[in-house]
Structure formats: structure tokens, C-alpha cells
Short mmCIF file of C-alpha atoms in Angstrom, two decimals:
data_model
loop_
_atom_site.label_atom_id
_atom_site.label_comp_id
_atom_site.label_asym_id
_atom_site.label_seq_id
_atom_site.Cartn_x
_atom_site.Cartn_y
_atom_site.Cartn_z
CA MET A 1 -174.38 -13.52 13.37
CA ARG A 2 -173.88 -10.14 12.33
CA THR A 3 -175.24 -7.14 13.91
CA LYS A 4 -176.34 -4.23 11.93
CA ASN A 5 -175.67 -0.71 12.91
CA SER A 6 -178.98 0.92 13.31
CA ARG A 7 -177.68 4.47 13.04
CA LYS A 8 -178.21 6.09 9.77
CA VAL A 9 -175.52 8.32 8.31
CA ASN A 10 -176.69 11.78 7.28
CA ILE A 11 -174.72 12.45 4.08
CA PRO A 12 -175.75 16.13 3.54
CA ILE A 13 -174.54 17.06 7.03
CA ARG A 14 -171.20 15.42 6.41
CA ILE A 15 -170.76 17.23 3.08
CA ALA A 16 -171.62 20.55 4.78
CA GLY A 17 -169.04 19.87 7.52
CA LEU A 18 -166.39 19.04 4.94
CA MET A 19 -167.18 22.24 3.02
CA LEU A 20 -166.91 24.29 6.23
CA CYS A 21 -163.50 22.83 6.94
CA LEU A 22 -162.33 23.62 3.39
CA VAL A 23 -163.59 27.21 3.65
CA LEU A 24 -161.85 27.75 6.99
CA PHE A 25 -158.60 26.24 5.70
CA SER A 26 -158.61 28.37 2.52
CA ALA A 27 -159.41 31.52 4.52
CA TYR A 28 -156.44 30.76 6.77
CA MET A 29 -154.16 30.28 3.77
CA THR A 30 -155.24 33.47 1.97
CA SER A 31 -155.22 35.72 5.03
CA GLY A 32 -151.47 36.21 4.67
CA MET A 33 -151.89 37.41 1.07
CA LEU A 34 -154.61 39.84 1.99
CA ALA A 35 -152.36 41.39 4.59
CA ARG A 36 -149.62 41.83 1.98
CA TYR A 37 -151.86 43.76 -0.39
CA ALA A 38 -153.52 45.86 2.29
CA THR A 39 -150.34 47.36 3.72
CA GLY A 40 -149.83 51.11 3.40
CA GLY A 41 -147.12 53.67 3.67
CA THR A 42 -146.62 57.36 4.21
CA THR A 43 -144.90 59.92 2.09
CA SER A 44 -144.33 63.61 2.31
CA GLY A 45 -144.90 65.88 -0.63
CA GLY A 46 -146.27 69.21 -1.53
CA GLY A 47 -147.55 71.37 -4.30
CA ARG A 48 -147.31 74.98 -5.23
CA ALA A 49 -149.25 77.40 -7.35
CA ALA A 50 -147.76 78.71 -10.56
CA LYS A 51 -146.18 82.14 -10.40
CA ILE A 52 -148.23 84.89 -12.04
CA SER A 53 -146.33 88.01 -13.03
CA VAL A 54 -147.78 90.42 -15.60
CA ALA A 55 -146.98 94.02 -16.50
CA VAL A 56 -148.80 96.76 -18.44
CA GLU A 57 -147.45 100.03 -19.79
CA GLY A 58 -149.70 102.72 -21.24
CA GLY A 59 -149.24 105.10 -24.13
CA ALA A 60 -148.41 108.79 -24.25
CA ASP A 61 -150.72 111.80 -23.98
CA LEU A 62 -153.12 112.38 -26.85
CA GLU A 63 -153.23 115.75 -28.56
CA PHE A 64 -155.79 116.57 -31.22
CA VAL A 65 -154.76 119.26 -33.69
CA GLN A 66 -157.19 120.74 -36.14
CA ALA A 67 -156.08 121.30 -39.73
CA ASP A 68 -158.51 122.30 -42.48
CA GLY A 69 -161.49 121.66 -40.21
CA VAL A 70 -160.46 118.06 -39.48
CA PHE A 71 -158.77 116.71 -36.36
CA ASN A 72 -155.83 114.34 -36.59
CA GLU A 73 -156.00 110.76 -35.29
CA ASN A 74 -153.88 109.63 -32.34
CA ASP A 75 -152.46 106.22 -31.55
CA TYR A 76 -152.45 104.97 -27.97
CA VAL A 77 -150.15 101.97 -27.44
CA VAL A 78 -150.65 99.46 -24.63
CA THR A 79 -147.69 97.12 -23.98
CA VAL A 80 -148.47 93.88 -22.13
CA THR A 81 -145.81 91.52 -20.74
CA ASN A 82 -146.33 88.00 -19.32
CA ASN A 83 -143.49 86.79 -17.07
CA SER A 84 -145.71 84.11 -15.53
CA GLU A 85 -145.28 80.34 -15.52
CA VAL A 86 -148.70 79.96 -17.17
CA ALA A 87 -150.36 81.30 -20.32
CA MET A 88 -152.52 84.39 -19.90
CA ARG A 89 -155.29 86.08 -21.91
CA TYR A 90 -156.00 89.78 -21.50
CA THR A 91 -158.87 92.17 -22.14
CA VAL A 92 -158.42 95.94 -22.54
CA GLU A 93 -161.09 98.39 -21.31
CA PHE A 94 -161.22 102.16 -21.70
CA VAL A 95 -163.43 103.98 -19.19
CA PHE A 96 -164.49 107.46 -20.34
CA PRO A 97 -166.38 110.22 -18.53
CA ALA A 98 -170.07 110.68 -19.20
CA GLY A 99 -171.11 112.91 -22.06
CA LEU A 100 -168.13 112.23 -24.34
CA GLU A 101 -169.53 111.45 -27.80
CA ASP A 102 -167.06 113.10 -30.16
CA VAL A 103 -164.34 110.46 -29.93
CA THR A 104 -164.11 106.92 -31.28
CA VAL A 105 -161.63 104.18 -30.41
CA THR A 106 -160.51 101.55 -32.92
CA ARG A 107 -158.32 98.48 -32.43
CA GLY A 108 -156.60 97.39 -35.61
CA SER A 109 -159.08 96.93 -38.45
CA ALA A 110 -162.11 96.45 -36.17
CA GLU A 111 -165.14 98.72 -36.22
CA PRO A 112 -164.71 102.01 -34.33
CA GLN A 113 -166.48 102.23 -30.99
CA THR A 114 -167.87 105.49 -29.62
CA ALA A 115 -166.21 106.55 -26.38
CA THR A 116 -169.34 106.65 -24.24
CA GLY A 117 -168.96 104.99 -20.86
CA THR A 118 -166.82 101.85 -21.12
CA VAL A 119 -165.31 100.53 -24.34
CA VAL A 120 -164.23 96.89 -24.00
CA PHE A 121 -161.87 95.13 -26.39
CA SER A 122 -162.16 91.47 -25.47
CA GLY A 123 -160.74 88.47 -27.24
CA SER A 124 -157.28 89.95 -27.20
CA LYS A 125 -154.21 87.87 -27.89
CA ASP A 126 -153.04 85.01 -25.72
CA LEU A 127 -149.65 85.36 -24.07
CA ALA A 128 -147.43 82.31 -23.66
CA PRO A 129 -145.44 81.94 -20.44
CA GLY A 130 -142.35 84.14 -20.49
CA SER A 131 -143.20 85.56 -23.91
CA GLU A 132 -141.93 88.77 -25.43
CA PRO A 133 -143.90 91.96 -24.68
CA GLN A 134 -146.94 92.47 -26.94
CA GLU A 135 -147.90 95.91 -28.20
CA GLU A 136 -151.50 96.70 -29.03
CA THR A 137 -152.35 99.96 -30.79
CA PHE A 138 -155.66 101.77 -30.34
CA THR A 139 -156.54 104.69 -32.61
CA PHE A 140 -158.48 107.64 -31.17
CA ALA A 141 -160.30 109.93 -33.59
CA VAL A 142 -162.72 112.87 -33.35
CA THR A 143 -165.71 111.82 -35.42
CA GLU A 144 -168.55 114.25 -34.88
CA HIS A 145 -168.70 117.79 -36.17
CA THR A 146 -169.84 118.89 -32.73
CA ALA A 147 -166.17 119.17 -31.78
CA TYR A 148 -166.14 122.52 -33.54
CA THR A 149 -168.82 125.07 -34.42
CA THR A 150 -169.83 125.78 -37.97
CA ASP A 151 -171.34 129.12 -37.05
CA TRP A 152 -168.47 130.87 -38.82
CA HIS A 153 -170.50 133.99 -39.62
CA GLU A 154 -170.24 135.05 -35.97
CA ALA A 155 -166.50 134.35 -35.77
CA THR A 156 -165.31 136.12 -38.94
CA ASP A 157 -166.28 137.16 -42.42
CA THR A 158 -164.40 134.33 -44.17
CA SER A 159 -165.99 130.92 -44.68
CA THR A 160 -162.91 128.97 -43.53
CA ALA A 161 -162.89 130.09 -39.88
CA ILE A 162 -163.89 127.45 -37.36
CA ALA A 163 -164.05 127.92 -33.59
CA VAL A 164 -162.68 124.88 -31.77
CA LYS A 165 -164.42 123.32 -28.78
CA ASP A 166 -162.22 121.73 -26.12
CA ILE A 167 -162.41 117.94 -25.87
CA ASP A 168 -161.61 116.47 -22.47
CA LEU A 169 -160.09 113.00 -22.92
CA ASP A 170 -159.66 112.02 -19.32
CA PHE A 171 -159.96 108.21 -19.40
CA ASP A 172 -158.75 105.14 -17.52
CA VAL A 173 -157.28 102.02 -19.10
CA LEU A 174 -158.04 98.72 -17.37
CA VAL A 175 -156.30 95.51 -18.45
CA THR A 176 -157.77 92.29 -17.06
CA PHE A 177 -155.74 89.07 -17.16
CA THR A 178 -157.19 85.55 -17.12
CA GLN A 179 -155.15 82.37 -16.74
CA ILE A 180 -155.50 79.89 -19.59
CA ASP A 181 -155.40 76.22 -18.62
#
């Protein structure tokens, strides 16, 4: 006679146990690979900032001479040099004393600007690293007739005499450089 085993086998528990063993075995096998990819190292290095070296030279003194009731124009040359390792852009500013309204400043073919306060010429040329010096010419001119008096009857009997008023052209030139990326 045969005896029957009265214990029932729980199949889902056995499958879960088998799956746990497979997960543990695969985790053991891949743990060596994970360690290989997670290793690190050290290195030494450094960085430095680019050298910035710029130079500016200003023009000569301006002298206004009157001929036939008209003053001559004067050129003021600003020379800019970029010996840097990076490209630079510059802006030229002229700072005049208060009350000066008889003089205008012109850059190239641009519109003249009256020399009251600060005259800014932005959008100047870009300078490549180590480029040749750039010259920029600014023209100064006396524009108003207030630079001389037309009351010539008091000065003399002839109609061509004009008494000249002094014009003080004490100004500062500021050149601002900006690095171009």
C-alpha cells in the first residue's frame, strides 16, 4: 500500500526563493564590474588668466588760429595698441569743463558733437590680440560765432576787425577697454 504525502507544496514560495537566489548570484557577479567603473584618480592641473596689456598715446596741443573771421580746425590723434592675448574693444571719451559751447568734436564722417560735459565715441574698432597700433583721428572745430565779437564798431573804423575771445580747451581723454570673448 502506498502512502501519500499529506504535505502540500507551495509553488509560489518556491519560485520566489529561486528568484531570490538568482538575484543574489547576479549581484555577486556584477559587483566586480561596478567596482571597475567606479574607480577614480587624481590629477594636478591649473589655469591662468589671459594677459591684458594695452597702451594709449594722445595727440599734440591744439591751437586755433583765426584767419578771415574763421578759426582753423585741429586734428587730435589717439593711438591705441593691444599687446594682450585676447581681443579688446575700446571707447574714447572726452571730458570738457562746464560752459564750453564753442567747440565741436567729430570722429571721421560722423556727426559733430558739441563739447559740453562728456563726449563719448563708443562702438570703436575691435583690436585683435597683438595687432598693430590703431590711430583714430578726432577733429576739433570752433563752431559758434560767440568765439569772437562782431561789435567791430567799438574796436576800429573798418568792418573787417574782429576781437578774439580766448577759448580754454582744457579736456581729459579717457579710453576704456573691454575684453571681447
